[in-house]
C-alpha cells in the first residue's frame, strides 16, 4: 500500500516551489481587464490572487506560474556534483555489473548498503569499460569518474556495515533440466545460491577529488528472523546542501513511512504515508481542517501545496488479485519445427497483455486511491490526481521465417528460422501509467506539463525503500 500510495504522491516531490508568491495577503480583484492590460500583467495579477477566488481557467494560469518558479529552484540540483556522481555510479554498475558476491552475481547501486560482510575494492577501467577488483577484508569501495563523460577516477564510494543474523539467499545459477542419453532420462541441475547477511546498519562516504561530497547512513531492526525489517531508516546528506531522509515502521497490519527532502535546511518536500500516521493532526489547522478524516497519506510541497490521499487498501488488494487472475501471460511458442507455431500471434498477445495490465492498474488506482492537489495557503482544491495508461517505450524485433524443406527430417515440411533474410519486423509496445491533473472544469492535463520530471533516481530510491515495508 505504501509504495503505491507514495508512487502517486512523490510525483510532486520532484517539485520545489519558489516562495516569492505572497498568497498570505488579502488581495482584491482589480477592475475588469482592459484592452491596455498586457498578457504579462494579466498573469501577474492572477498569480497574486488566492486559488479560491479564481475560475478553473485562471487557476491553471496561477499553477503554471508557481510551477515555473519551482523549476528555477530545481535547476539548482543539476549543479550538485554529489548527485551527478551517484547517478554515474549507477550508470557504470548497469553498464558493467560489479560482482560483489564473490565474483558470481551483479548488483545495482542501492544493493551496496543492503548487504553485510561483502568486501572488495572495485576500480573502473575506462578503456575496457569494466570493474577491476582488488581484495579487501575491511571495506567495500568503488573508485570511478564523478561525471558521465569523465575519464579520471576521481570519486570514491566507500561503505561499511554491521551484520545482522538474518541470512538470505541470492540465486547464483538457476537449475535446469537436460536429457542424459546414457541414463535415457531427464536430469535436473540444482539451483546454486550464494548467501549473505542483511545489515543492521550501514554507513558510506562519497568523496570527489579527495573532498567529502556526501554521507549515507542506514539502520534496520528485525524480529524473529523475518527478512522485512520492522523499522528502517535511510539518510543521505550532500555537502552542497541537500538532505534526503526516510523512515519506515512495519506492524502486523499497518505500515507507516515518512520522508523529507530539504535544501540548506529548507523543506522542499515532506510526506507521510500509512494508516497509522497522524494525518488528522497534520490537517488540524484551518483552512485544511476540512480534509481531516479523509486521508491516510499526505505530501507537503514547500509552503505552496499539499497532496491529500485516501486509499481503500482492502478494495485495492481485491481488485489487484482479480486483475491478476483475469490476465493470462502468453506462452512463447518454443516448437520451432511445428508449422502452426504462431510467433507473430505471441507478440501480438504480449502487446495486448501489457496494455490490459496497464489499463487494469490504472482502473484499480483511480478506483481505490483518491489523490487531490490542494493549495496549502487557502485550502482550495486545485485538481484531482488521476492515472492514465499510455504507450511508453517500444522496440522492434524480427519474426522468424518458415523455411520449406522436404524429407524425413522435416515431418512438418520445414522449420522456423531466425536467421533468414527479409524477416517481418514487429513492434513490441510497452505501456506506462501517467499522472494527470483533473481540474474542477473536468479538463485533464498531464502533470509533466506543469511539473518537472527530474529526480528519477531519488524517486526510485524512495519507492524501493518503502517497498520493503509492503506486506
mmCIF file of N, CA, C and O in Angstrom, residues 22 77 80 236 286:
data_model
loop_
_atom_site.group_PDB
_atom_site.id
_atom_site.type_symbol
_atom_site.label_atom_id
_atom_site.label_comp_id
_atom_site.label_asym_id
_atom_site.label_seq_id
_atom_site.Cartn_x
_atom_site.Cartn_y
_atom_site.Cartn_z
ATOM 1 N N UNK A 22 2.907 35.657 -2.753
ATOM 2 C CA UNK A 22 2.501 36.270 -1.491
ATOM 3 C C UNK A 22 1.039 36.010 -1.253
ATOM 4 O O UNK A 22 0.238 36.917 -1.148
ATOM 5 N N UNK A 77 19.579 21.687 -8.463
ATOM 6 C CA UNK A 77 20.003 20.304 -8.233
ATOM 7 C C UNK A 77 20.879 19.792 -9.361
ATOM 8 O O UNK A 77 21.657 18.856 -9.174
ATOM 9 N N UNK A 80 24.525 19.828 -8.602
ATOM 10 C CA UNK A 80 25.008 19.040 -7.481
ATOM 11 C C UNK A 80 25.986 17.986 -7.985
ATOM 12 O O UNK A 80 25.611 17.025 -8.656
ATOM 13 N N UNK A 236 20.622 10.515 3.557
ATOM 14 C CA UNK A 236 21.686 10.944 2.661
ATOM 15 C C UNK A 236 21.884 12.438 2.839
ATOM 16 O O UNK A 236 20.935 13.216 2.720
ATOM 17 N N UNK A 286 -6.891 25.388 10.126
ATOM 18 C CA UNK A 286 -7.667 25.956 9.029
ATOM 19 C C UNK A 286 -6.690 26.573 8.035
ATOM 20 O O UNK A 286 -5.636 27.069 8.418
#
